[in-house]
C-alpha positions as MATLAB code, in Angstrom:
seq = 'MRLDSIKVYHRCGGCGKKQEFVNSGKFRVNANGNRVDVWLIYRCKKCKHPWNLTIYERIRPSKISQNDYELFMENDVDFALKYGNDMDFLKRNKAEFS';
ca = [
       4.460  -25.171   -2.217;
       4.936  -24.701   -6.085;
       1.695  -23.941   -8.472;
       1.292  -24.789  -11.629;
       0.662  -21.340  -12.900;
       1.608  -20.276  -16.276;
       5.070  -18.844  -16.552;
       5.157  -15.166  -16.063;
       8.025  -12.770  -15.329;
       8.228   -9.043  -14.484;
      10.795   -6.344  -13.317;
      11.814   -7.439   -9.771;
      11.779   -4.862   -7.143;
      14.233   -6.736   -4.683;
      17.147   -8.583   -7.712;
      16.599   -5.067   -9.648;
      15.747   -7.191  -12.980;
      13.244   -9.368  -14.754;
      12.689  -12.190  -12.768;
      10.127  -15.215  -12.962;
       7.538  -15.576  -10.889;
       5.879  -17.665   -9.164;
       1.783  -18.202   -7.844;
       1.886  -18.175   -3.862;
      -1.744  -19.164   -3.389;
      -2.270  -16.628   -1.254;
      -4.894  -13.453   -1.892;
      -4.595  -10.252    0.702;
      -7.693   -8.838    1.361;
      -7.320   -5.333    2.444;
     -11.198   -3.413    3.341;
     -10.760    0.631    3.358;
     -13.766    1.759    4.578;
     -16.578   -0.047    2.304;
     -14.598   -0.609    0.012;
     -12.426   -3.643   -0.967;
      -9.149   -4.058   -2.766;
      -8.352   -8.345   -3.101;
      -5.089   -8.905   -4.724;
      -3.439  -12.241   -5.597;
       0.425  -12.392   -4.461;
       3.185  -13.796   -6.343;
       6.705  -13.517   -5.316;
       9.546  -13.864   -7.514;
      11.622  -16.538   -7.887;
      14.932  -16.200   -6.662;
      14.460  -13.930   -3.783;
      11.106  -14.293   -2.727;
      10.238  -10.187   -2.944;
       6.305  -10.063   -3.325;
       4.541   -8.356   -6.871;
       0.318   -8.393   -6.590;
      -1.238   -9.111   -8.968;
      -4.934   -6.749   -8.600;
      -8.543   -9.096   -8.247;
     -10.133   -6.025   -6.931;
      -9.897   -2.376   -6.400;
     -12.357   -0.387   -4.935;
     -15.018   -2.151   -4.875;
     -17.566   -2.412   -2.424;
     -18.060   -5.572   -1.002;
     -21.345   -6.314   -2.131;
     -20.219   -6.573   -5.919;
     -17.922   -9.816   -4.886;
     -20.088  -13.154   -4.856;
     -20.245  -14.324   -0.684;
     -18.625  -17.824   -2.285;
     -15.576  -15.576   -4.272;
     -15.164  -13.548   -0.948;
     -14.654  -16.836    1.529;
     -12.064  -18.581   -0.944;
     -10.015  -15.159   -0.942;
     -10.483  -14.996    2.968;
      -9.072  -18.969    3.495;
      -6.180  -18.384    0.697;
      -8.186  -21.274   -1.929;
      -4.868  -22.962   -3.306;
      -7.736  -24.205   -6.357;
      -8.894  -20.571   -6.627;
      -5.472  -18.794   -6.988;
      -4.626  -21.301   -9.049;
      -7.510  -20.642  -11.648;
      -6.273  -16.811  -11.033;
      -2.905  -18.191  -12.265;
      -3.776  -19.873  -14.962;
      -6.161  -16.871  -16.405;
      -3.799  -15.285  -19.445;
      -6.342  -12.164  -19.443;
      -6.028  -11.338  -15.670;
      -2.286  -11.538  -15.685;
      -1.645   -9.595  -18.996;
      -4.467   -6.660  -17.221;
      -1.343   -6.852  -14.651;
       1.481   -6.245  -17.136;
       2.508  -10.643  -17.113;
       5.353  -11.408  -19.166;
       5.759  -14.362  -20.827;
       8.531  -16.606  -21.828;
];
C-alpha cells in the first residue's frame, strides 16, 4: 500500500544510509502499566526497515480521545495519512525533506 504522504528521508538502520521512507498506514500502540506509547510506522522504500515516528510517549490513555485511540487500534489509513502530511509531526520526529 502506498500512501500519498509528504516525502521524507531518514538514516536507515538496514541500509546504513539516508533513504526515502514511506508511510505504512499502520500504528503501533504499546501499553506499559498505566502509560501508553503510540507510533506511526514508516518503512524504508528500499529495504523495508521500520522507523517508528512518535505520536504519544508515556501518556495516560485517558489523555487520548477515545475516537483517536480506536483509530490507532484499527490502523485507520486516513488517520495515518493525516499524520503523514503533518509537517510539525514529521519535524518533531527529525524527518528530512528533499
